[in-house]
Amino acid sequence: MNPKYKIIPDLQAQDCLAIHPNTAKQKNISALKKWFLRFGIQALEIKLKISSRLNENEMKLSIGVIESLRIPLSGRYEIRREGNEILIGPYIGILTASKKSILDDTVQYLSNYLYDYDRIGGAIVAFSREHPPSSHS
């Protein structure tokens, strides 16, 4: 099973992801390259920093990136590299209804199935056709 990482909000840096040197080595991620961070279908260009001040199971992410990509902080995430993208996940999207009014009730019902989701990690996103995704982890 892949290691899971806790996201620590970074209130100082902008558009930045910091990871531990061992994580960078394991994932073959170099700070010298141009990177994009992907969460679901959205991606942002980021600056990558390697920091031994972090624990190996942590990543530090700029608050602006967290807000732009709408990443819930309550979960733990896997990190994967694909080309020049760093993917955070898993990200599971569920189309639950066609109307927002039905979505709210459906999300309450689906949350009963998420009690053991901490073992899997990532985010589950429920959405309707007329309402953008709202994340739950």
mmCIF file of C-alpha atoms in Angstrom:
data_model
loop_
_atom_site.group_PDB
_atom_site.id
_atom_site.type_symbol
_atom_site.label_atom_id
_atom_site.label_comp_id
_atom_site.label_asym_id
_atom_site.label_seq_id
_atom_site.Cartn_x
_atom_site.Cartn_y
_atom_site.Cartn_z
ATOM 1 C CA MET A 1 0.000 0.000 0.000
ATOM 2 C CA ASN A 2 1.259 3.485 -0.846
ATOM 3 C CA PRO A 3 2.113 5.859 2.004
ATOM 4 C CA LYS A 4 -0.422 8.546 2.862
ATOM 5 C CA TYR A 5 0.488 12.155 3.493
ATOM 6 C CA LYS A 6 -1.122 14.791 5.660
ATOM 7 C CA ILE A 7 -1.411 18.251 4.090
ATOM 8 C CA ILE A 8 -0.048 21.074 6.228
ATOM 9 C CA PRO A 9 -1.332 24.509 5.087
ATOM 10 C CA ASP A 10 1.462 26.969 4.293
ATOM 11 C CA LEU A 11 0.364 30.521 5.050
ATOM 12 C CA GLN A 12 3.659 32.101 3.895
ATOM 13 C CA ALA A 13 4.577 30.700 0.462
ATOM 14 C CA GLN A 14 2.559 31.133 -2.722
ATOM 15 C CA ASP A 15 1.851 28.390 -5.259
ATOM 16 C CA CYS A 16 4.225 26.060 -3.457
ATOM 17 C CA LEU A 17 4.367 22.386 -2.492
ATOM 18 C CA ALA A 18 7.028 21.230 -0.022
ATOM 19 C CA ILE A 19 7.861 17.557 0.484
ATOM 20 C CA HIS A 20 10.444 15.635 2.499
ATOM 21 C CA PRO A 21 13.696 14.638 0.683
ATOM 22 C CA ASN A 22 12.903 10.921 1.061
ATOM 23 C CA THR A 23 9.497 11.449 -0.559
ATOM 24 C CA ALA A 24 11.122 13.302 -3.449
ATOM 25 C CA LYS A 25 13.620 10.484 -3.906
ATOM 26 C CA GLN A 26 10.983 7.704 -3.722
ATOM 27 C CA LYS A 27 8.714 9.464 -6.238
ATOM 28 C CA ASN A 28 11.601 10.632 -8.477
ATOM 29 C CA ILE A 29 10.583 14.278 -8.063
ATOM 30 C CA SER A 30 13.241 16.965 -8.515
ATOM 31 C CA ALA A 31 12.923 20.618 -7.471
ATOM 32 C CA LEU A 32 14.730 21.643 -10.658
ATOM 33 C CA LYS A 33 11.779 20.861 -12.903
ATOM 34 C CA LYS A 34 8.569 22.749 -13.763
ATOM 35 C CA TRP A 35 5.651 21.061 -11.957
ATOM 36 C CA PHE A 36 1.883 21.066 -11.972
ATOM 37 C CA LEU A 37 -0.163 19.841 -9.027
ATOM 38 C CA ARG A 38 -3.313 17.906 -9.978
ATOM 39 C CA PHE A 39 -6.318 17.203 -7.764
ATOM 40 C CA GLY A 40 -9.177 15.636 -9.723
ATOM 41 C CA ILE A 41 -9.545 17.356 -13.093
ATOM 42 C CA GLN A 42 -7.942 20.624 -11.973
ATOM 43 C CA ALA A 43 -4.224 21.418 -12.066
ATOM 44 C CA LEU A 44 -2.094 24.411 -11.089
ATOM 45 C CA GLU A 45 1.530 25.243 -11.776
ATOM 46 C CA ILE A 46 3.500 25.123 -8.529
ATOM 47 C CA LYS A 47 6.995 25.666 -7.188
ATOM 48 C CA LEU A 48 8.373 22.547 -5.545
ATOM 49 C CA LYS A 49 10.497 22.726 -2.413
ATOM 50 C CA ILE A 50 12.341 19.876 -0.737
ATOM 51 C CA SER A 51 12.420 20.319 3.048
ATOM 52 C CA SER A 52 13.860 18.073 5.733
ATOM 53 C CA ARG A 53 11.873 20.124 8.293
ATOM 54 C CA LEU A 54 8.786 18.141 7.326
ATOM 55 C CA ASN A 55 8.012 14.665 8.590
ATOM 56 C CA GLU A 56 8.114 11.982 5.898
ATOM 57 C CA ASN A 57 4.313 11.597 6.075
ATOM 58 C CA GLU A 58 3.628 15.321 5.539
ATOM 59 C CA MET A 59 3.489 17.738 2.639
ATOM 60 C CA LYS A 60 3.174 21.488 3.000
ATOM 61 C CA LEU A 61 0.915 23.229 0.508
ATOM 62 C CA SER A 62 0.196 26.931 -0.008
ATOM 63 C CA ILE A 63 -3.224 27.956 1.265
ATOM 64 C CA GLY A 64 -4.014 29.552 -2.118
ATOM 65 C CA VAL A 65 -3.434 26.221 -3.891
ATOM 66 C CA ILE A 66 -5.560 24.389 -1.312
ATOM 67 C CA GLU A 67 -8.404 26.858 -1.889
ATOM 68 C CA SER A 68 -8.061 26.951 -5.696
ATOM 69 C CA LEU A 69 -8.070 23.163 -6.036
ATOM 70 C CA ARG A 70 -10.624 22.787 -3.186
ATOM 71 C CA ILE A 71 -8.573 20.159 -1.361
ATOM 72 C CA PRO A 72 -10.116 19.019 1.938
ATOM 73 C CA LEU A 73 -7.549 19.014 4.743
ATOM 74 C CA SER A 74 -9.244 16.345 6.823
ATOM 75 C CA GLY A 75 -7.978 13.410 4.749
ATOM 76 C CA ARG A 76 -4.621 11.827 4.020
ATOM 77 C CA TYR A 77 -3.499 11.556 0.429
ATOM 78 C CA GLU A 78 -1.245 9.542 -1.801
ATOM 79 C CA ILE A 79 1.237 11.291 -4.074
ATOM 80 C CA ARG A 80 1.965 10.054 -7.571
ATOM 81 C CA ARG A 81 4.077 11.476 -10.353
ATOM 82 C CA GLU A 82 3.016 11.406 -14.008
ATOM 83 C CA GLY A 83 5.315 13.313 -16.332
ATOM 84 C CA ASN A 84 5.540 16.866 -15.021
ATOM 85 C CA GLU A 85 2.452 16.482 -12.828
ATOM 86 C CA ILE A 86 2.238 15.583 -9.161
ATOM 87 C CA LEU A 87 -1.131 13.984 -8.473
ATOM 88 C CA ILE A 88 -2.801 14.039 -5.066
ATOM 89 C CA GLY A 89 -5.484 11.448 -4.491
ATOM 90 C CA PRO A 90 -7.336 9.250 -4.679
ATOM 91 C CA TYR A 91 -10.093 11.515 -5.934
ATOM 92 C CA ILE A 92 -13.432 9.779 -6.433
ATOM 93 C CA GLY A 93 -16.307 11.684 -8.034
ATOM 94 C CA ILE A 94 -19.900 10.488 -7.738
ATOM 95 C CA LEU A 95 -22.728 11.970 -9.822
ATOM 96 C CA THR A 96 -25.572 11.580 -7.335
ATOM 97 C CA ALA A 97 -28.449 13.643 -8.701
ATOM 98 C CA SER A 98 -29.566 15.914 -11.488
ATOM 99 C CA LYS A 99 -30.718 18.738 -9.158
ATOM 100 C CA LYS A 100 -28.985 20.426 -6.248
ATOM 101 C CA SER A 101 -32.022 19.992 -3.989
ATOM 102 C CA ILE A 102 -31.689 16.214 -4.282
ATOM 103 C CA LEU A 103 -27.887 16.383 -3.908
ATOM 104 C CA ASP A 104 -28.009 17.595 -0.287
ATOM 105 C CA ASP A 105 -30.169 14.671 0.830
ATOM 106 C CA THR A 106 -28.097 12.178 -1.147
ATOM 107 C CA VAL A 107 -24.811 13.414 0.376
ATOM 108 C CA GLN A 108 -26.235 12.852 3.865
ATOM 109 C CA TYR A 109 -27.217 9.315 2.878
ATOM 110 C CA LEU A 110 -23.833 8.553 1.239
ATOM 111 C CA SER A 111 -21.886 9.828 4.245
ATOM 112 C CA ASN A 112 -23.051 6.696 6.109
ATOM 113 C CA TYR A 113 -20.709 4.697 3.862
ATOM 114 C CA LEU A 114 -17.625 6.797 4.637
ATOM 115 C CA TYR A 115 -16.932 5.817 8.244
ATOM 116 C CA ASP A 116 -13.948 3.622 7.353
ATOM 117 C CA TYR A 117 -12.704 5.819 4.515
ATOM 118 C CA ASP A 118 -9.633 6.961 6.492
ATOM 119 C CA ARG A 119 -7.971 3.657 5.619
ATOM 120 C CA ILE A 120 -8.322 4.422 1.897
ATOM 121 C CA GLY A 121 -7.591 8.140 2.116
ATOM 122 C CA GLY A 122 -8.147 10.819 -0.485
ATOM 123 C CA ALA A 123 -11.405 12.608 -1.219
ATOM 124 C CA ILE A 124 -14.867 11.606 -2.324
ATOM 125 C CA VAL A 125 -16.710 14.299 -4.256
ATOM 126 C CA ALA A 126 -20.485 14.180 -4.673
ATOM 127 C CA PHE A 127 -22.087 16.418 -7.288
ATOM 128 C CA SER A 128 -25.230 17.022 -9.315
ATOM 129 C CA ARG A 129 -25.545 18.170 -12.901
ATOM 130 C CA GLU A 130 -26.535 21.682 -11.816
ATOM 131 C CA HIS A 131 -24.110 22.069 -8.888
ATOM 132 C CA PRO A 132 -20.295 22.011 -8.882
ATOM 133 C CA PRO A 133 -18.558 19.340 -6.793
ATOM 134 C CA SER A 134 -18.392 19.606 -3.020
ATOM 135 C CA SER A 135 -15.619 17.553 -1.442
ATOM 136 C CA HIS A 136 -15.922 15.127 1.456
ATOM 137 C CA SER A 137 -13.060 13.092 2.837
#
